[in-house]
Tab-separated table of C-alpha atoms in Angstrom:
chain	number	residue	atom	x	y	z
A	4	UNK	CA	30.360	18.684	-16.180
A	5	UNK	CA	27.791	16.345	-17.567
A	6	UNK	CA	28.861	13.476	-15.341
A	7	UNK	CA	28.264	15.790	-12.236
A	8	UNK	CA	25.058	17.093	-13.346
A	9	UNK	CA	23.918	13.474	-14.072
A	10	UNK	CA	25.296	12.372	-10.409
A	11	UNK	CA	23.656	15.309	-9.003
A	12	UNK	CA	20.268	14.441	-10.525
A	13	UNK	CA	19.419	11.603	-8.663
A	14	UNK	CA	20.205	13.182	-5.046
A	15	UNK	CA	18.279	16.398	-5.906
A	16	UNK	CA	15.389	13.941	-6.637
A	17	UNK	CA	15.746	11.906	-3.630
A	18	UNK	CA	15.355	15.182	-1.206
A	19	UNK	CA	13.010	17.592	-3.118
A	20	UNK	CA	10.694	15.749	-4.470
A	21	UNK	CA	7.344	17.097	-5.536
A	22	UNK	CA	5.104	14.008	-4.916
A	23	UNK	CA	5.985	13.227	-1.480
A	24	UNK	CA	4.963	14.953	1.536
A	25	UNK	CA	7.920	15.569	3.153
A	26	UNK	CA	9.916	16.144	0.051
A	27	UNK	CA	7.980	18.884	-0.710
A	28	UNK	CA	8.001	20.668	2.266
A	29	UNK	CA	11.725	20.403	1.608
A	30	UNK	CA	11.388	21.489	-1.778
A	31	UNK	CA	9.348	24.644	-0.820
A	32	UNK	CA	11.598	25.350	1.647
A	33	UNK	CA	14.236	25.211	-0.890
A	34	UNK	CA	12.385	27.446	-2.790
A	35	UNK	CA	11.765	30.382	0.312
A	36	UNK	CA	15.698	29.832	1.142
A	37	UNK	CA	16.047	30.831	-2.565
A	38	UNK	CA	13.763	33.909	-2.747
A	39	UNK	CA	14.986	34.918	0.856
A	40	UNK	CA	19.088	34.821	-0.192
A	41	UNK	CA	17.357	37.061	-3.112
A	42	UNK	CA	15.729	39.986	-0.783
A	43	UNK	CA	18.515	39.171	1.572
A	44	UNK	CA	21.038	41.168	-0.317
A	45	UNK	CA	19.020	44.284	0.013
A	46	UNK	CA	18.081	44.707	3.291
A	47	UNK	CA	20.806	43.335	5.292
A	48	UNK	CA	24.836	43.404	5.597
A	49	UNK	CA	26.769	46.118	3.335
A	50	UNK	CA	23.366	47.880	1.708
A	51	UNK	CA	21.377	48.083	4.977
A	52	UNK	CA	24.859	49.651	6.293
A	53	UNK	CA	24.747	52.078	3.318
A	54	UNK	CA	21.398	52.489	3.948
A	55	UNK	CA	21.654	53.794	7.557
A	56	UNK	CA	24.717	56.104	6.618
A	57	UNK	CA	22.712	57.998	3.694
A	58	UNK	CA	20.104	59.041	6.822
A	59	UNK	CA	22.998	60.513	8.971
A	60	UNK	CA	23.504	57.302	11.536
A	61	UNK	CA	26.641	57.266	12.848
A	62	UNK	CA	28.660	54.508	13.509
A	63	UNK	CA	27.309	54.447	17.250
A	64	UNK	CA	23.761	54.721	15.693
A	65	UNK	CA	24.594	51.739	13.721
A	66	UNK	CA	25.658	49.649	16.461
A	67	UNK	CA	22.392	50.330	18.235
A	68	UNK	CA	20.500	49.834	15.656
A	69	UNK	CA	21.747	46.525	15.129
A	70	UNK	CA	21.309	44.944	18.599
A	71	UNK	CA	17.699	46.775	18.902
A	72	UNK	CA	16.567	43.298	16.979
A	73	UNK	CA	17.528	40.908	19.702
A	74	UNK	CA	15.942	42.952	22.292
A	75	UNK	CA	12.695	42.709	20.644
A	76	UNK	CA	13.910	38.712	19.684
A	77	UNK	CA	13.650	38.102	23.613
A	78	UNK	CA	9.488	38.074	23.581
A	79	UNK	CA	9.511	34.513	21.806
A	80	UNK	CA	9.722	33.287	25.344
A	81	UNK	CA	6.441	33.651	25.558
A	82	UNK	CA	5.798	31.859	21.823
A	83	UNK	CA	4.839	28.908	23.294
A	84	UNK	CA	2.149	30.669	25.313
A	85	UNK	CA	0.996	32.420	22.423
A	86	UNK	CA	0.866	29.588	19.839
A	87	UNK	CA	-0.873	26.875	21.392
A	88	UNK	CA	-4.055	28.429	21.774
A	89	UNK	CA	-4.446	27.887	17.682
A	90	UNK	CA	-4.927	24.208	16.392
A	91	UNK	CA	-3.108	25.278	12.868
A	92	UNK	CA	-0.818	28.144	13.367
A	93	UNK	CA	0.218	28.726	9.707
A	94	UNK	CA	-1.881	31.782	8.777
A	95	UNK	CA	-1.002	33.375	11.998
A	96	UNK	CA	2.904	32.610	11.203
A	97	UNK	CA	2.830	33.765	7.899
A	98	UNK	CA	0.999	37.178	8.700
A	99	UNK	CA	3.133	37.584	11.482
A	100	UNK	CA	6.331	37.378	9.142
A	101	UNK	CA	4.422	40.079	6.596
A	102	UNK	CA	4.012	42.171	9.302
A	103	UNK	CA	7.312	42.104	9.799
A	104	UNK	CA	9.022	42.682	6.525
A	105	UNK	CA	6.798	45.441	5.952
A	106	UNK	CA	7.898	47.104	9.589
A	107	UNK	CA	11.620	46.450	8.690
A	108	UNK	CA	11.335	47.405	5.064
A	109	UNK	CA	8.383	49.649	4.449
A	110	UNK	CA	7.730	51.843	7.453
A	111	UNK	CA	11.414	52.420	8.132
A	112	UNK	CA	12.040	53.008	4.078
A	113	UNK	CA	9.031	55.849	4.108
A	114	UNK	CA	9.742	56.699	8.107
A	115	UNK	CA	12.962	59.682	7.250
A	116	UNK	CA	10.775	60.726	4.379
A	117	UNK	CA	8.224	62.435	7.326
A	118	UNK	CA	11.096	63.089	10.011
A	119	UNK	CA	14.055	65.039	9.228
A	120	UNK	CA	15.790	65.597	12.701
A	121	UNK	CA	18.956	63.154	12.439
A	122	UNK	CA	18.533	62.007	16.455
A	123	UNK	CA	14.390	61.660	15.676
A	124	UNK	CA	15.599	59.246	12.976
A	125	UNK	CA	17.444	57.440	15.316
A	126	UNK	CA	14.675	57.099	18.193
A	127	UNK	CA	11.955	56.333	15.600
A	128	UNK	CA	14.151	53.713	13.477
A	129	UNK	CA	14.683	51.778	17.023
A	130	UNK	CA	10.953	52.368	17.910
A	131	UNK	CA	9.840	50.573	14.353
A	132	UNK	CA	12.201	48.038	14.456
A	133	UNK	CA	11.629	46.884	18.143
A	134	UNK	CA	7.665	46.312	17.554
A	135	UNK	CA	8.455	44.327	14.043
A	136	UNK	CA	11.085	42.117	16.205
A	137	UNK	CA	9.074	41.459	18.925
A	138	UNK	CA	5.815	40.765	17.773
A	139	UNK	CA	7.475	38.647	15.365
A	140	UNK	CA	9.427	36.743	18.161
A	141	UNK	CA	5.917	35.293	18.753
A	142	UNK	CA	5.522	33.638	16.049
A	143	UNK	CA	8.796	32.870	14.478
A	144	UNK	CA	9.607	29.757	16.610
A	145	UNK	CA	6.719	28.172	15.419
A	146	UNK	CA	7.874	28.378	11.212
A	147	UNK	CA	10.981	26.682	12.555
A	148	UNK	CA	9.189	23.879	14.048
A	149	UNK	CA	6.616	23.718	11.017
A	150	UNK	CA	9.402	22.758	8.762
A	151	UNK	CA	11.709	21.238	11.087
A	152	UNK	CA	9.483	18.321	10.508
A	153	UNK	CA	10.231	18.011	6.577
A	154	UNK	CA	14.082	17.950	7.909
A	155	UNK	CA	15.549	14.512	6.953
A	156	UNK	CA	16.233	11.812	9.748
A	157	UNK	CA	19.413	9.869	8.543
A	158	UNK	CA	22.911	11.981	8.703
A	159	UNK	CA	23.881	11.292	5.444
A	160	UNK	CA	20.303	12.612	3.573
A	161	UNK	CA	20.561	15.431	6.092
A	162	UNK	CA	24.239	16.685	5.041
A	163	UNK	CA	23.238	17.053	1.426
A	164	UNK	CA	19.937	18.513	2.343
A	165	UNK	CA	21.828	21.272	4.671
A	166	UNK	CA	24.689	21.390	1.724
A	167	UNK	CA	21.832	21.641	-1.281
A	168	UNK	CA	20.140	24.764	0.372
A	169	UNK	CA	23.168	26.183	1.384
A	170	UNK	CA	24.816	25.914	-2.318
A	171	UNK	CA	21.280	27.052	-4.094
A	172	UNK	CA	20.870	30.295	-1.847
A	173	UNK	CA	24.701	31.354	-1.771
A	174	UNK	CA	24.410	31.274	-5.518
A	175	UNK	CA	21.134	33.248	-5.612
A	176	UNK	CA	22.520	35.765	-3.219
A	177	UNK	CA	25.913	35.784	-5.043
A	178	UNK	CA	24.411	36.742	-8.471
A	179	UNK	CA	22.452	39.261	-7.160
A	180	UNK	CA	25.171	40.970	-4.512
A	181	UNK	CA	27.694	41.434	-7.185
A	182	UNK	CA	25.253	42.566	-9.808
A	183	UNK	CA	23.483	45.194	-7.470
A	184	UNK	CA	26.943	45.759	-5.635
A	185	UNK	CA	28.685	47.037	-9.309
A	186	UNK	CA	25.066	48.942	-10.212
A	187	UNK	CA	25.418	50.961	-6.920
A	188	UNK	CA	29.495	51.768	-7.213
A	189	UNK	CA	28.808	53.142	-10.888
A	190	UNK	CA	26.286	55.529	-9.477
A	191	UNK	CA	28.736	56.201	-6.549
A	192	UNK	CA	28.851	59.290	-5.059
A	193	UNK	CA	25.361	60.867	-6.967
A	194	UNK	CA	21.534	60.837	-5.728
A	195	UNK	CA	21.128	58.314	-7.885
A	196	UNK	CA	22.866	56.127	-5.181
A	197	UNK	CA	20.712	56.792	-2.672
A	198	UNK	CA	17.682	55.920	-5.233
A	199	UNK	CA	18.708	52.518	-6.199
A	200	UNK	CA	19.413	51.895	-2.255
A	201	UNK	CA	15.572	52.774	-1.816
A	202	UNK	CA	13.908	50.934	-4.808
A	203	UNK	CA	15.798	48.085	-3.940
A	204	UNK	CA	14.220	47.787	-0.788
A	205	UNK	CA	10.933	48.405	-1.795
A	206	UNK	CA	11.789	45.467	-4.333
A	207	UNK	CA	12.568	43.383	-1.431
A	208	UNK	CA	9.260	43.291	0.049
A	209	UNK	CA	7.814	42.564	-3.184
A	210	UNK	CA	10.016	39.418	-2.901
A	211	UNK	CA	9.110	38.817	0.656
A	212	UNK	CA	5.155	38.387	-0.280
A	213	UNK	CA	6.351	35.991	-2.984
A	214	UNK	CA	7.971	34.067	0.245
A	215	UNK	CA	5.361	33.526	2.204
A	216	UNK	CA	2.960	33.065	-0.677
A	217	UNK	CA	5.105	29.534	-1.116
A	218	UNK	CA	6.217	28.899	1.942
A	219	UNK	CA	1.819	28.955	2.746
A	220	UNK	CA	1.772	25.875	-0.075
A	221	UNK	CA	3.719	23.501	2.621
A	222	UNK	CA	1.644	20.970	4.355
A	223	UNK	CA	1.296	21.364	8.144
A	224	UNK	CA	1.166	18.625	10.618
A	225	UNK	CA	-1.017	18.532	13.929
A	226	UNK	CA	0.681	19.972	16.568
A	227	UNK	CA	1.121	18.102	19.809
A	228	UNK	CA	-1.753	18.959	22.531
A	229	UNK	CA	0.695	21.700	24.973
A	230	UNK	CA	-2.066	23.553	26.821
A	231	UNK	CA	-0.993	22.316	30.139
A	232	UNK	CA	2.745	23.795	29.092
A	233	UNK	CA	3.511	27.014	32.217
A	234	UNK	CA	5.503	29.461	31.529
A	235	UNK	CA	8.802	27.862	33.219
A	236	UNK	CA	8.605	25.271	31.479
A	237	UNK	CA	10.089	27.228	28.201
A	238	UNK	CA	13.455	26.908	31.087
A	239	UNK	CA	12.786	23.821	32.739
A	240	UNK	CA	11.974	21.116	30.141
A	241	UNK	CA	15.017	21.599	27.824
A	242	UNK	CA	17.505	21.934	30.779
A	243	UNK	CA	16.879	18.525	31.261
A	244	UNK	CA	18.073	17.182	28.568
A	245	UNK	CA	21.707	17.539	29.083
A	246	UNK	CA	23.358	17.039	25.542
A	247	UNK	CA	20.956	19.435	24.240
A	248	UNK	CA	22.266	22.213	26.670
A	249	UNK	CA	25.386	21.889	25.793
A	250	UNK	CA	24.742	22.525	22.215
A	251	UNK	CA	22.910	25.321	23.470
A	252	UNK	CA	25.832	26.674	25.431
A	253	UNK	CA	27.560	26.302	22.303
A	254	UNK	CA	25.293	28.493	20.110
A	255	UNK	CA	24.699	30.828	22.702
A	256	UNK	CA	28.587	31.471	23.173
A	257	UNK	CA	28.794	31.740	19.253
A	258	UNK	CA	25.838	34.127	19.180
A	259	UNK	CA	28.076	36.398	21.832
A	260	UNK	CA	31.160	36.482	19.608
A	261	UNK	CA	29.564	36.337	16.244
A	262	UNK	CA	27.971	40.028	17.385
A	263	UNK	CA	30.742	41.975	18.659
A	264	UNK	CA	31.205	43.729	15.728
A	265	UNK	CA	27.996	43.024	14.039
A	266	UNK	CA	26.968	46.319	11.872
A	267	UNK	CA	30.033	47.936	12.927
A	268	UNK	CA	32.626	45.783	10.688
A	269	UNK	CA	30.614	47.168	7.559
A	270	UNK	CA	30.658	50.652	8.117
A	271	UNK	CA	34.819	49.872	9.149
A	272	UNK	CA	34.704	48.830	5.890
A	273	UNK	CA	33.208	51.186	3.979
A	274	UNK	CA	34.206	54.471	5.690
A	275	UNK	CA	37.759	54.074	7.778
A	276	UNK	CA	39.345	51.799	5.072
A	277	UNK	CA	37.607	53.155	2.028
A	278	UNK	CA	36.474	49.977	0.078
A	279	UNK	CA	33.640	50.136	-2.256
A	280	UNK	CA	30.191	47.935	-2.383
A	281	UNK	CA	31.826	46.192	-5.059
A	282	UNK	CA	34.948	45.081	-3.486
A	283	UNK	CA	33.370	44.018	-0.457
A	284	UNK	CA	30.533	42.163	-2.335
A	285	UNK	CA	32.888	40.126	-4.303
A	286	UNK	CA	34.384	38.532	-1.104
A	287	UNK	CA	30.489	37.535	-0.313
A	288	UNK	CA	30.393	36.648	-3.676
A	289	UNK	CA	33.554	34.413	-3.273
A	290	UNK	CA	31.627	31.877	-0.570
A	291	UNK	CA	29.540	30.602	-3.312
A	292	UNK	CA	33.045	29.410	-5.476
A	293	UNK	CA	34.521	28.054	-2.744
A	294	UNK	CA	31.433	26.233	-1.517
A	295	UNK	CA	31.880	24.357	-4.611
A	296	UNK	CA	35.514	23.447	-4.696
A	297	UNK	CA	35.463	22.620	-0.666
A	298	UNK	CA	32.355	21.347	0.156
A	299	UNK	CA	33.359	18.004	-0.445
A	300	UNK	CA	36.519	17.698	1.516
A	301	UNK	CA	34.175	19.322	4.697
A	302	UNK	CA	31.533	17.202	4.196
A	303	UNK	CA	34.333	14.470	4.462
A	304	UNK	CA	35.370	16.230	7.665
A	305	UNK	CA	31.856	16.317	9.257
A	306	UNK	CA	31.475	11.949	8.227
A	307	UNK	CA	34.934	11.821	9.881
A	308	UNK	CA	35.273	13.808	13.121
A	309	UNK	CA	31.045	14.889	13.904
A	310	UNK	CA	29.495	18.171	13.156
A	311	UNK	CA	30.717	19.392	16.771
A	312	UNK	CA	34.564	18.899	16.208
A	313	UNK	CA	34.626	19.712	12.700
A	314	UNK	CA	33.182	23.209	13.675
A	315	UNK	CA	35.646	23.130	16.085
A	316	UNK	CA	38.468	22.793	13.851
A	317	UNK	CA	36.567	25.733	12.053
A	318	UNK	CA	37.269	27.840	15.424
A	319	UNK	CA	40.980	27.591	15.032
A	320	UNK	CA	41.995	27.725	11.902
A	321	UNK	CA	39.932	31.253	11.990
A	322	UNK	CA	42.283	32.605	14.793
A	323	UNK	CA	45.476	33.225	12.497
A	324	UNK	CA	42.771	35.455	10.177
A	325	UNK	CA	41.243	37.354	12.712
A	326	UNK	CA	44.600	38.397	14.378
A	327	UNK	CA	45.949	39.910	10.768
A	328	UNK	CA	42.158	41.279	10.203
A	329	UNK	CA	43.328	42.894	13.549
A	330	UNK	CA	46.018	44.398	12.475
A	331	UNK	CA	45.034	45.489	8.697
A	332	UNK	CA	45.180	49.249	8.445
A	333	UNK	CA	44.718	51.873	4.888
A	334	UNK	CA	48.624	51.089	4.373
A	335	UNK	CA	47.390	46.683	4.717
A	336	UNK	CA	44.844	47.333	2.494
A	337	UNK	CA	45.860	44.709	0.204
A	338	UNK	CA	45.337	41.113	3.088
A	339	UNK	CA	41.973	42.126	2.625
A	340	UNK	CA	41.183	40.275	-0.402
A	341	UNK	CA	43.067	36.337	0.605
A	342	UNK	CA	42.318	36.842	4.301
A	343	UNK	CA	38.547	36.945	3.313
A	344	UNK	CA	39.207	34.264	1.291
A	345	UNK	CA	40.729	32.139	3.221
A	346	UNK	CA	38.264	32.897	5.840
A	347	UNK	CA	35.628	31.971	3.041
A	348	UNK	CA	36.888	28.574	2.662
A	349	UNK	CA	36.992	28.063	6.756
A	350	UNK	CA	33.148	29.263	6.631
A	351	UNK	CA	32.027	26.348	3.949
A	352	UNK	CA	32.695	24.463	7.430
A	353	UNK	CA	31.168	26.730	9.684
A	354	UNK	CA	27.988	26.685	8.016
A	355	UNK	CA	27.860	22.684	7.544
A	356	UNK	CA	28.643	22.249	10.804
A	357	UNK	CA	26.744	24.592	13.217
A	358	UNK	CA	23.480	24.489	10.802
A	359	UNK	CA	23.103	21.066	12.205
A	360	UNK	CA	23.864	21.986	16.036
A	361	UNK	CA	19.983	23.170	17.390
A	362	UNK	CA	18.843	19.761	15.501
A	363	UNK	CA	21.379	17.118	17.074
A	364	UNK	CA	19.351	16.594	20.396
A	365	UNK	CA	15.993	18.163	19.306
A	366	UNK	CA	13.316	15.769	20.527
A	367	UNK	CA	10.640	14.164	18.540
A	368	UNK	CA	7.001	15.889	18.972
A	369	UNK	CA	6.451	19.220	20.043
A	370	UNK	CA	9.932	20.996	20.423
A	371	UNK	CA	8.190	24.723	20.635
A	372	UNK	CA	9.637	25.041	24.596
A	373	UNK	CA	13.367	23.777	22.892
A	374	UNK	CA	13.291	26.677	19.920
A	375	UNK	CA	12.041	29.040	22.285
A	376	UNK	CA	14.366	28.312	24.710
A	377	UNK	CA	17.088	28.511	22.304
A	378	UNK	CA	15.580	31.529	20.449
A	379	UNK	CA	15.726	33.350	24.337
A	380	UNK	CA	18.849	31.727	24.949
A	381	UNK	CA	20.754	33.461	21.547
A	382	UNK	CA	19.321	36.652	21.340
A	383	UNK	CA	19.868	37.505	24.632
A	384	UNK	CA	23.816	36.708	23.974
A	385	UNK	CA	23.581	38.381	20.682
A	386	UNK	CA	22.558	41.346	22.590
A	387	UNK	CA	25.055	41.046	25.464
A	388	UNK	CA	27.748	40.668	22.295
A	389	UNK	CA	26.262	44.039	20.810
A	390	UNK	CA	26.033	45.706	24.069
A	391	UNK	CA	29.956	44.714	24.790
A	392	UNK	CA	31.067	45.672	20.874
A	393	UNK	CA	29.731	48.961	20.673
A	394	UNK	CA	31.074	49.856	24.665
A	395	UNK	CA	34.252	48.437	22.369
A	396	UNK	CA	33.778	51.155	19.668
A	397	UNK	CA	32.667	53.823	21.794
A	398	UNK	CA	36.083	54.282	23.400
A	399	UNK	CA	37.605	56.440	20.331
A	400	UNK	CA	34.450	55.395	17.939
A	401	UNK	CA	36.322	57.218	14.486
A	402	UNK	CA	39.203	58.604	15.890
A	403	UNK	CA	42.242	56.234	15.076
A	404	UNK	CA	45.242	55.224	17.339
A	405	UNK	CA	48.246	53.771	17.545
A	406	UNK	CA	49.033	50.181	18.322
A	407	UNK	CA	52.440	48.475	18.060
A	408	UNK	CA	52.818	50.693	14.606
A	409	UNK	CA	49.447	50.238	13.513
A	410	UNK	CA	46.471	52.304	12.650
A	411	UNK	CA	43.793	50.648	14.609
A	412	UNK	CA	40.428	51.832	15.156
A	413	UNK	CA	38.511	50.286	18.391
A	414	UNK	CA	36.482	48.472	15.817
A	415	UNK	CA	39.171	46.546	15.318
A	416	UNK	CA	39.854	45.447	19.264
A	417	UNK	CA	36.377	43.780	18.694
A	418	UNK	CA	38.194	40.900	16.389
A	419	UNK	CA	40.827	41.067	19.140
A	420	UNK	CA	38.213	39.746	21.924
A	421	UNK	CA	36.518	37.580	19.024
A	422	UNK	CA	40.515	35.863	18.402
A	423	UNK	CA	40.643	35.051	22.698
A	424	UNK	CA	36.644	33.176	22.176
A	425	UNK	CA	37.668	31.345	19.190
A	426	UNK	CA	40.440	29.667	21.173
A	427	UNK	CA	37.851	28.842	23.940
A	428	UNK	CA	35.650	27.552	21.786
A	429	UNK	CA	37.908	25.950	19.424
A	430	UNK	CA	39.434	23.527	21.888
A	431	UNK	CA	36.359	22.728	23.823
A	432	UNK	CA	34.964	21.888	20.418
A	433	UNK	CA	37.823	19.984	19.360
A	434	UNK	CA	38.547	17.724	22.453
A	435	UNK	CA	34.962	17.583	24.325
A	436	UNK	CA	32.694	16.793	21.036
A	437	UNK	CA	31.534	13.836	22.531
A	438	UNK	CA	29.618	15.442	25.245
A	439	UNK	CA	27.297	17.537	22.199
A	440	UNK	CA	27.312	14.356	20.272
A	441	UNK	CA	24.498	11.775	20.896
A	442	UNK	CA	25.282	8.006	21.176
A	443	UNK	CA	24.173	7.120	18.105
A	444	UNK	CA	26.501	9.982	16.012
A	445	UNK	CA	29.658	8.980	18.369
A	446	UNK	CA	29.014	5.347	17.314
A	447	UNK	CA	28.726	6.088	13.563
A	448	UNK	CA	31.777	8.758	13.955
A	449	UNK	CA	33.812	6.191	15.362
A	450	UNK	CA	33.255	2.985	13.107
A	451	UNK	CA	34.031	5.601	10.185
């Protein structure tokens, strides 16, 4: 253990820090990744979930509520528009993202306190939501071009960077999702429950000023001049660049099959197969072990076969999962636990790999048009993915069936449709990486 910590030393030194520029900006970015995984835990996945179903949202209601976000996601096409009329954008950014949190957190924590009507809920809870996302779809492109810049240029320094945030904030989240998860089963079933859900979120936003309070400490570069950018341009400029499409076609398809059961898996989870917080946050909880143990053999992978085929090889091995995920009813209970696992080791990959994929062919100087073309680009797919999942879950929506001698729910046809993309994916991945790849990775990818 000693020996590691001393090896790890030096490389947490090299990329974070504190008296150089760059390093910084990498270091306080560590630092928001850290206190974001923190807040994370309470206001997304398995407690915003339980937080939906103690208001009386159904698991209809939940799927609409969940793609309401990328609706509102789809006015950063006019970020570019927006931002370049200010010379330094980062108070604007950061009050943006405040504005935000307390939308998602606050209003819609206090907002069934004042409205008691289950379907008034509903209407307001979209209403809140779809102002937070989309005046935040302004602005958000911009924070991802601010420290896009403190990103590292060679692969190697970029790997650990991308590996060193993701191991810090899975821990952080970890921690915190299994302590909070066991907290909430003991009070299981009482109003107490339904408390902790609530203080938790209004601890959240606490957490969320303490983000932007460092992430305001991060140095910010002049912006290229854009004021001659029109508004096709946001389409126009980036579809020129051909390589950089075709990662976007990429993230765009995985944004489509990532949301087909987005919101909807949870509540499976918690109300047709009857597993507690607890249970389901110690598979989450799992990711941060198994980053450990396998992070080195992927990162081996992504040196070896590029960040494109190695999340292709990601796509495949998933499809043997997702079929038995398929087919996992009350009396299956028990593949629950090593098919998450296993899945857990496949996503160490999937997160090396694709959080590399905007960044590949990402021009130097001002890439707003790129991010906002991607930022369109995904949510809109996100939604479509939504739109086609819960027209998925509406056919029976809690009323089980039978299939081939299982209990399946039409939840569960949504990993069915997600098995059929992986395979798409998977191969084109797999045997077209080269056409993602720029020259220069293809050339290091090969000598290796």
């Amino acid at each position: 253990m000693r020996r590691f910590i001393m090896n790890l030393l030096p490389q947490l030194k090299d990329i974070y820090s504190p008296g150089e520029v760059n390093s910084r900006g990498r270091l306080i970015s560590l630092i928001s990744s850290l206190v974001t995984s923190f807040y994370n835990v309470f206001i997304t996945g398995i407690f915003y979930t339980g937080f939906l179903s103690m208001y009386g949202i159904s698991i209809t209601g939940v799927g609409i509520v969940s793609f309401i976000p990328y609706i509102g996601s789809l006015f950063s096409l006019f970020s570019p528009f927006v931002l370049k009329r200010f010379a330094k954008r980062k108070t604007v950014m950061l009050s943006s993202k405040l504005c935000f949190y307390f939308l998602f957190i606050v209003a819609t924590t206090l907002m069934p306190t004042f409205v008691t009507d289950g379907q008034a809920r509903l209407y307001w809870l979209i209403g809140i939501l779809f102002v937070a996302y989309a005046q935040y779809a302004l602005f958000s492109p911009g924070i991802t071009v601010w420290f896009y810049n403190f990103y590292p240029k060679e692969n190697e320094r970029r790997t650990r960077y991308i590996y060193f945030n993701q191991l810090f904030s899975s821990v952080m989240s970890s921690l915190v999702l299994l302590v909070s998860g066991v907290i909430t089963d003991a009070v299981s079933g009482s109003s107490h429950q339904n408390t902790i859900i609530l203080v938790l979120r209004y601890f959240a936003f606490f957490l969320v000023m303490i983000d932007v309070g460092a992430q305001s400490r991060a140095t910010e570069y002049p912006y290229p001049d854009n004021r001659s950018m029109r508004l096709k341009d946001v389409f126009t400029v980036p579809v020129k660049n051909r390589k950089f499409m075709m990662c976007m076609l990429l993230m765009f398809f995985w944004n489509f099959i990532c949301n087909l059961n987005n919101g909807t898996w949870n509540y499976h989870l918690l109300n047709h197969m009857g597993f507690g917080y607890t249970v389901i946050n110690l598979m989450s909880v799992s990711y941060t072990v198994l980053l450990l143990v396998f992070s080195k053999t992927w990162r081996k992978l992504l040196r070896r076969f590029s960040w494109v085929k190695t999340f292709g090889i990601c796509c495949l091995l998933s499809m043997p999962v997702d079929l038995m995920m398929f087919m996992m009813d009350r009396h299956l209970r028990g593949l629950y636990v090593p098919l998450s696992l296993w899945q857990n080791v496949i996503n160490v990959g999937y997160n090396l790999s694709y959080a590399n994929i905007l960044y590949m062919n990402l021009p130097d100087g001002d890439s707003t048009s790129y991010i906002a073309f991607y930022s369109v680009g995904a949510n809109l797919c996100a939604f479509i993915g939504m739109i086609t999942g819960v027209s998925i879950v509406n056919l029976r929506s809690d009323t089980p069936f039978m299939f081939l001698g299982f209990e399946i729910y039409t939840v569960q046809l949504t990993v069915l449709v997600h098995v059929v993309c992986l395979l798409i994916m998977g191969l084109m991945c797999y045997f077209m990486w080269r056409r993602f790849t720029s020259e220069s990775e293809i050339q290091l990818v090969e000598v290796t």
